[in-house]
mmCIF file of C-alpha atoms in Angstrom:
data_model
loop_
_atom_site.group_PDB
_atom_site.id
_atom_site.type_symbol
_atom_site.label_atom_id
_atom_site.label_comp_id
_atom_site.label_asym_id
_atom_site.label_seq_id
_atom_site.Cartn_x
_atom_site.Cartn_y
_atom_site.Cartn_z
ATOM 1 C CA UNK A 13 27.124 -7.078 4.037
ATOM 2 C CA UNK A 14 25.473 -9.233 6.695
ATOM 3 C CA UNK A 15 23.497 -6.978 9.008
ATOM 4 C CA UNK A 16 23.870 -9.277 11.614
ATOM 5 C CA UNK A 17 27.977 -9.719 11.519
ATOM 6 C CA UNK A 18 28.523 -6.024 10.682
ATOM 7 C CA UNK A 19 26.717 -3.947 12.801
ATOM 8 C CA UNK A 20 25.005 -6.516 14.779
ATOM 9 C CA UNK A 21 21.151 -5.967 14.045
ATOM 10 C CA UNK A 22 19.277 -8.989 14.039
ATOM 11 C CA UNK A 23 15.992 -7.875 12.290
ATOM 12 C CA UNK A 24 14.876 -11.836 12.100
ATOM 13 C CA UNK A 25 14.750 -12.103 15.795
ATOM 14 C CA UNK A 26 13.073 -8.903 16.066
ATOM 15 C CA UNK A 27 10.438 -9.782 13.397
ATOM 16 C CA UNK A 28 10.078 -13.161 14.831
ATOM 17 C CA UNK A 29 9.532 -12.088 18.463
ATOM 18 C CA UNK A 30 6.804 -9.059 17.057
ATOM 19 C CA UNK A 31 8.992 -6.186 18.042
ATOM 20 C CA UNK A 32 8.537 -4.182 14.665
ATOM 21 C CA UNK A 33 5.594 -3.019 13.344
ATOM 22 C CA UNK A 34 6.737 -3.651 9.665
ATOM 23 C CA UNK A 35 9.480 -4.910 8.248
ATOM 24 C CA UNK A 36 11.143 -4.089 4.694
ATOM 25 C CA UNK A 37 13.541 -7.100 3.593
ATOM 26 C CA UNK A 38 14.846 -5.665 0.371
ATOM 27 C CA UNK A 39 14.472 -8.258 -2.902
ATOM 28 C CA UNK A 40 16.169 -6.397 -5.178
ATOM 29 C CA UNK A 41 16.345 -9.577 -7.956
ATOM 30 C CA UNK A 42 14.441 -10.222 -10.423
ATOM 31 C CA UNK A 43 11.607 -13.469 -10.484
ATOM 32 C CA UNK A 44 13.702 -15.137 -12.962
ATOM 33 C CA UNK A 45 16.682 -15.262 -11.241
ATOM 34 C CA UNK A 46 17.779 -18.368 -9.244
ATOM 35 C CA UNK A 47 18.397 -19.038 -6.894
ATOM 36 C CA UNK A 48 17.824 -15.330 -5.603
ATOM 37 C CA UNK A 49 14.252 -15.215 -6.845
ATOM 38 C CA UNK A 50 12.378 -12.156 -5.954
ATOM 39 C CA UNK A 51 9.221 -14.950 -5.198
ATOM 40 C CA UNK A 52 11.594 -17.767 -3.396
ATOM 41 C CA UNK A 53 12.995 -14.862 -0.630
ATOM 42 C CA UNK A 54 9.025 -13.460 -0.604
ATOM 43 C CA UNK A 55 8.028 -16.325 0.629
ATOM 44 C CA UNK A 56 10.708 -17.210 3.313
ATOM 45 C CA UNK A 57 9.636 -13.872 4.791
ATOM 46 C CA UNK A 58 6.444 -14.485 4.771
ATOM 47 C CA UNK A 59 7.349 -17.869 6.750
ATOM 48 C CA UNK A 60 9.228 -16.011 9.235
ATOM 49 C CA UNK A 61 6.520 -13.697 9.757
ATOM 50 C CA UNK A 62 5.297 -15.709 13.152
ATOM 51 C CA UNK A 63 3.842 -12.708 14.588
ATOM 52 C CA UNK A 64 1.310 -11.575 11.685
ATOM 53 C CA UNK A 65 3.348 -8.717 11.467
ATOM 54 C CA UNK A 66 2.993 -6.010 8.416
ATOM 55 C CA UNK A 67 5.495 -7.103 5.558
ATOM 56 C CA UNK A 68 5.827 -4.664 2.806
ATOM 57 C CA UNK A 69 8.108 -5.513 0.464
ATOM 58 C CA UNK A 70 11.297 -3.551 -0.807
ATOM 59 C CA UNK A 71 11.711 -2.963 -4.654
ATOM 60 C CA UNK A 72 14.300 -2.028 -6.761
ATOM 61 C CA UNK A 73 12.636 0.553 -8.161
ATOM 62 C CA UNK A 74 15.409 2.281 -9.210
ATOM 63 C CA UNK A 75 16.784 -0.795 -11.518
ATOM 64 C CA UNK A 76 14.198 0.771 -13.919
ATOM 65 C CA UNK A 77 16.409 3.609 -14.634
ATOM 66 C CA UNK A 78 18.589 3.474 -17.846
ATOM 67 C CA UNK A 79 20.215 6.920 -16.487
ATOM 68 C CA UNK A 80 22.040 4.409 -13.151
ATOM 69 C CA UNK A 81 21.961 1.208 -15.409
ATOM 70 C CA UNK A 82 22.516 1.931 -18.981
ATOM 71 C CA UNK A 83 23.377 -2.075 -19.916
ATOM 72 C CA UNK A 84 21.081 -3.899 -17.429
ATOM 73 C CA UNK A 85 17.925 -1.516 -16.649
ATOM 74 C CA UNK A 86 14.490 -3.848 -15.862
ATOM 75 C CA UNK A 87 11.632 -3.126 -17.825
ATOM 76 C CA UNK A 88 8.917 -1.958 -15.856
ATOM 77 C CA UNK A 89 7.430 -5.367 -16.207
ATOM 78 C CA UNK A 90 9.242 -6.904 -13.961
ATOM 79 C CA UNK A 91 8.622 -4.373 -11.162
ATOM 80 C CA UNK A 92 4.564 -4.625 -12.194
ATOM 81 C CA UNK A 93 5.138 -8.536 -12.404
ATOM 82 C CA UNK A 94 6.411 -8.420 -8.678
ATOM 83 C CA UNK A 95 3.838 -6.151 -7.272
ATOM 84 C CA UNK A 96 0.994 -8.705 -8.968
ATOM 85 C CA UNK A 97 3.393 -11.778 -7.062
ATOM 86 C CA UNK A 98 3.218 -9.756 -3.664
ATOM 87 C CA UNK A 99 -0.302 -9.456 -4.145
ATOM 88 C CA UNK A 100 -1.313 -12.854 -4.526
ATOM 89 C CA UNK A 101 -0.068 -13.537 -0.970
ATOM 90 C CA UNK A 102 -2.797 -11.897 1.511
ATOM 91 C CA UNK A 103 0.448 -12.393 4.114
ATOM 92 C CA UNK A 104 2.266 -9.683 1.926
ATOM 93 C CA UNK A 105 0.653 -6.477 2.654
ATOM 94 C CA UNK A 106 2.078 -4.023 -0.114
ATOM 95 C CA UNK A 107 5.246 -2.290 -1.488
ATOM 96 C CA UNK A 108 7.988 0.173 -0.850
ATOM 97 C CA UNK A 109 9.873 1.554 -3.912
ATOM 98 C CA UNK A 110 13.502 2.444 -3.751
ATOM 99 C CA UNK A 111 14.195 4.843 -4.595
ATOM 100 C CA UNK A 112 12.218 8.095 -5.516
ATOM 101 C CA UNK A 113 14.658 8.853 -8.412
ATOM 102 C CA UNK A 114 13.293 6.163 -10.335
ATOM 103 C CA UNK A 115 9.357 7.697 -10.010
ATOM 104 C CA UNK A 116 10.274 11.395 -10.939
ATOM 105 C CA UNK A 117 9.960 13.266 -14.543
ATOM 106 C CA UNK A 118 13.057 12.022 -16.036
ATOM 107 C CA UNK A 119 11.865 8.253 -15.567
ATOM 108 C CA UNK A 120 8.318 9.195 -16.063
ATOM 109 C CA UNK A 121 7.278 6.648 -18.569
ATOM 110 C CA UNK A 122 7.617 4.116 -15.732
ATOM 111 C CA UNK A 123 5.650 5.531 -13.429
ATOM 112 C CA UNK A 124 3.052 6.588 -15.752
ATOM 113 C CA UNK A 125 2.493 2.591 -16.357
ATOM 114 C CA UNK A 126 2.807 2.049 -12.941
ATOM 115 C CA UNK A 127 0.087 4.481 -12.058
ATOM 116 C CA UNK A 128 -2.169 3.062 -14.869
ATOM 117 C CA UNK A 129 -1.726 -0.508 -14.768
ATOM 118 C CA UNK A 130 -0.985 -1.766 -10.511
ATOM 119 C CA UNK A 131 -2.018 2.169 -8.568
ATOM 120 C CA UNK A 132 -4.468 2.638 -11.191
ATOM 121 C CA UNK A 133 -6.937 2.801 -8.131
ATOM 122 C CA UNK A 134 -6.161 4.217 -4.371
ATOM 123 C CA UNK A 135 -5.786 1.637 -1.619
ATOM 124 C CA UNK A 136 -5.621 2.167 2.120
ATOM 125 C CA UNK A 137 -2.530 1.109 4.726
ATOM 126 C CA UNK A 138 -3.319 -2.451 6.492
ATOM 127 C CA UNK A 139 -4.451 -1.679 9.651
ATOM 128 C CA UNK A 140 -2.529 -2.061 12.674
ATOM 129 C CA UNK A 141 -4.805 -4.429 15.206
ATOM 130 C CA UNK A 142 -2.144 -4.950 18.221
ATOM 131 C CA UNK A 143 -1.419 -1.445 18.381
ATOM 132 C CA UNK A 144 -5.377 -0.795 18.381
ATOM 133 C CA UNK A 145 -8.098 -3.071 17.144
ATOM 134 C CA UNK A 146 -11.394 -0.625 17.968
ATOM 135 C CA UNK A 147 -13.164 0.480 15.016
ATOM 136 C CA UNK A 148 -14.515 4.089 14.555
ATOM 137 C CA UNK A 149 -17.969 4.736 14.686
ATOM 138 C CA UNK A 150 -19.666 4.674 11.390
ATOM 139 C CA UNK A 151 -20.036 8.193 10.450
ATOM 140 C CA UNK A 152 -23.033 10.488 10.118
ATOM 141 C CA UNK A 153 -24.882 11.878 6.472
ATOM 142 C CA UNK A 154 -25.998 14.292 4.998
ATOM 143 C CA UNK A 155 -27.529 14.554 1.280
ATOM 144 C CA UNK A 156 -28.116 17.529 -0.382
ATOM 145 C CA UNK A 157 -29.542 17.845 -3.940
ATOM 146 C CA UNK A 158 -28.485 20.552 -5.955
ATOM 147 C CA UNK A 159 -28.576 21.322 -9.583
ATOM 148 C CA UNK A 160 -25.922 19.237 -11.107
ATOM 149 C CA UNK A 161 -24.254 17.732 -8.212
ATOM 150 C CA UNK A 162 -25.315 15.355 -4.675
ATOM 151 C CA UNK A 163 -23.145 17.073 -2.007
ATOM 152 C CA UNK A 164 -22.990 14.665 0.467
ATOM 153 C CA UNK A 165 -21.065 15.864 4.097
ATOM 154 C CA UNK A 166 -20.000 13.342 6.809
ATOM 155 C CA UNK A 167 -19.786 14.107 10.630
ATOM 156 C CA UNK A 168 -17.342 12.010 12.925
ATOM 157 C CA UNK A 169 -19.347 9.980 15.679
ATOM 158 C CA UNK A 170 -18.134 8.371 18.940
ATOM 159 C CA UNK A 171 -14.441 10.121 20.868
ATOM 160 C CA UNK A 172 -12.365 8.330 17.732
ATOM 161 C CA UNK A 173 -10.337 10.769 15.614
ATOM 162 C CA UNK A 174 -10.954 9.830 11.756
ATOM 163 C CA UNK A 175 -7.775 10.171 10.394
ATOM 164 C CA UNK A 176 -8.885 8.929 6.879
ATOM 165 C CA UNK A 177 -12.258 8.562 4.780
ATOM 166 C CA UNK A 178 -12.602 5.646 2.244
ATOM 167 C CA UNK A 179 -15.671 6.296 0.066
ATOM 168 C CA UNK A 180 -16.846 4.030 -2.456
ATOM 169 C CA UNK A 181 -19.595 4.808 -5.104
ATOM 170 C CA UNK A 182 -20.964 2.205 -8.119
ATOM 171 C CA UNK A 183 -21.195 4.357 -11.498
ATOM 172 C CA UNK A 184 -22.883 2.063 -15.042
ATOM 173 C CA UNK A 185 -18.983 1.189 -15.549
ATOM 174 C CA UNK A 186 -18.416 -0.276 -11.810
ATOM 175 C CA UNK A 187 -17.185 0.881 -8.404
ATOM 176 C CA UNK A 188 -15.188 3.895 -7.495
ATOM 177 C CA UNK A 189 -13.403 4.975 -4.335
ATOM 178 C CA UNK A 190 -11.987 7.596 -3.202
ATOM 179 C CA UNK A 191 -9.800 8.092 0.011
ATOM 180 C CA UNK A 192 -9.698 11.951 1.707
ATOM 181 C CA UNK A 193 -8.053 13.177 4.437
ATOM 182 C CA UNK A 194 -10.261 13.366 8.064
ATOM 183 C CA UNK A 195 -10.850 17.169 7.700
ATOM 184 C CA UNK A 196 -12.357 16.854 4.509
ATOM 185 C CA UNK A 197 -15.890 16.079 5.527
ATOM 186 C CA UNK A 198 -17.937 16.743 2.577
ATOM 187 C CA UNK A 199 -17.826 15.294 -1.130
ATOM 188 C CA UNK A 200 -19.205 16.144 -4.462
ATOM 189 C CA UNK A 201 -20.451 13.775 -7.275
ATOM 190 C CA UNK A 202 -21.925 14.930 -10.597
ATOM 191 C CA UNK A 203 -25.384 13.889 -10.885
ATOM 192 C CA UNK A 204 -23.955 12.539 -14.502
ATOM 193 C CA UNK A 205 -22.304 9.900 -13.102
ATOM 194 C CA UNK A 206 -24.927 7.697 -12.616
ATOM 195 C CA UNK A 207 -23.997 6.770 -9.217
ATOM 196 C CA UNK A 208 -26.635 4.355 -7.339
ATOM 197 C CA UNK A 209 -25.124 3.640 -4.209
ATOM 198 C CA UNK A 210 -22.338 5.516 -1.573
ATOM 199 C CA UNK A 211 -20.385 4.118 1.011
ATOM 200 C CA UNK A 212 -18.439 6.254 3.426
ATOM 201 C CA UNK A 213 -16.271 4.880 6.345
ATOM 202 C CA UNK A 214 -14.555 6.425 9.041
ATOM 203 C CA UNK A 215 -10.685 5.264 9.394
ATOM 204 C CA UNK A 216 -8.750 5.380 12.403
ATOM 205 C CA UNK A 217 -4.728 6.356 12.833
ATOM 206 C CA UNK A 218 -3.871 2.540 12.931
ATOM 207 C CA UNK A 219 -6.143 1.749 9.772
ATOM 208 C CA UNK A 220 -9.616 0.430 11.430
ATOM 209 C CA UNK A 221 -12.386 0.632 9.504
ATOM 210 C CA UNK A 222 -16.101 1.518 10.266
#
């Protein structure tokens, strides 16, 4: 139904005037389709999106499942295909998957690809700047050498609560990172990986980085 008409929401004013912090338009079609293209309505959001508000996009995650749609299921191409499209548009910010179904152990195959091909990696929220735009201080280290391992701990600096720590490491086969919790202060790396160099930064609740 129209949103608008039926029960009078008019999320393109509010995302045009700023007042959400995200929005979620839902482009449940596929790229081929016209004139519904899951690219075409991308990018009219991403016109509308005046403010330089967050827009993570809605998929049909659940058209993957042969179980709902036993004579027109997607392949899980076109869901990795639209992820790759939403990426190639900085103004896109990431992905929300409807629904939950479609990522569980009866549809597993799916999200196994999914998980090894576009989330093969870990990636961090966009941050947040006109809620809060201050950075966290850049955290504190400490190395220890022990047999088979560096232990490396981190201490908090500056009145900023770290909410999140992103820590990156180069290995012979390229960079790694790794994203922990705030309480977990400390990490572990096998002296067999070969790492060279560490990064650690300090993450705030609205996604500022050190």
């Amino acid at each position: 139904f129209d949103a608008y008409d039926a029960i009078y929401a008019d999320a393109l004013k509010w995302y045009q005037e700023g007042w959400l912090d995200y929005l979620t338009p839902q482009l449940y079609w596929p790229i081929e389709q016209e004139p519904q293209s899951f690219t075409t309505l991308l990018d009219w959001w991403i016109e509308q999106n005046v403010q330089s508000r967050h827009l993570w996009v809605g998929q049909y995650t659940s058209k993957l499942s042969t179980n709902i749609f036993p004579d027109n299921a997607w392949s899980v191409d076109e869901i990795t295909r639209q992820i790759r499209e939403t990426r190639a548009r900085p103004e896109a910010g990431g992905t929300i998957h409807f629904s939950m179904k479609a990522l569980t152990a009866a549809h597993g195959q799916s999200a196994d690809t999914l998980r090894q091909t576009v989330y093969a990696a870990p990636a961090l929220i966009p941050a947040t700047p006109w809620l809060d735009d201050l950075a966290p201080d850049p955290p504190a280290l400490t190395v220890s050498v022990l047999d088979d391992v560096w232990d490396i701990a981190f201490m908090p600096q500056g009145t900023q609560a770290v909410f999140r720590w992103a820590i990156a490491y180069r290995t012979p086969s390229g960079w790694v990172q790794r994203i922990q919790p705030g309480w977990q202060q400390r990490i572990e790396l096998a002296h067999d990986l070969g790492a060279s160099e560490i990064y650690v930064h300090a993450i705030d609740r609205t996604g500022n980085v050190s």
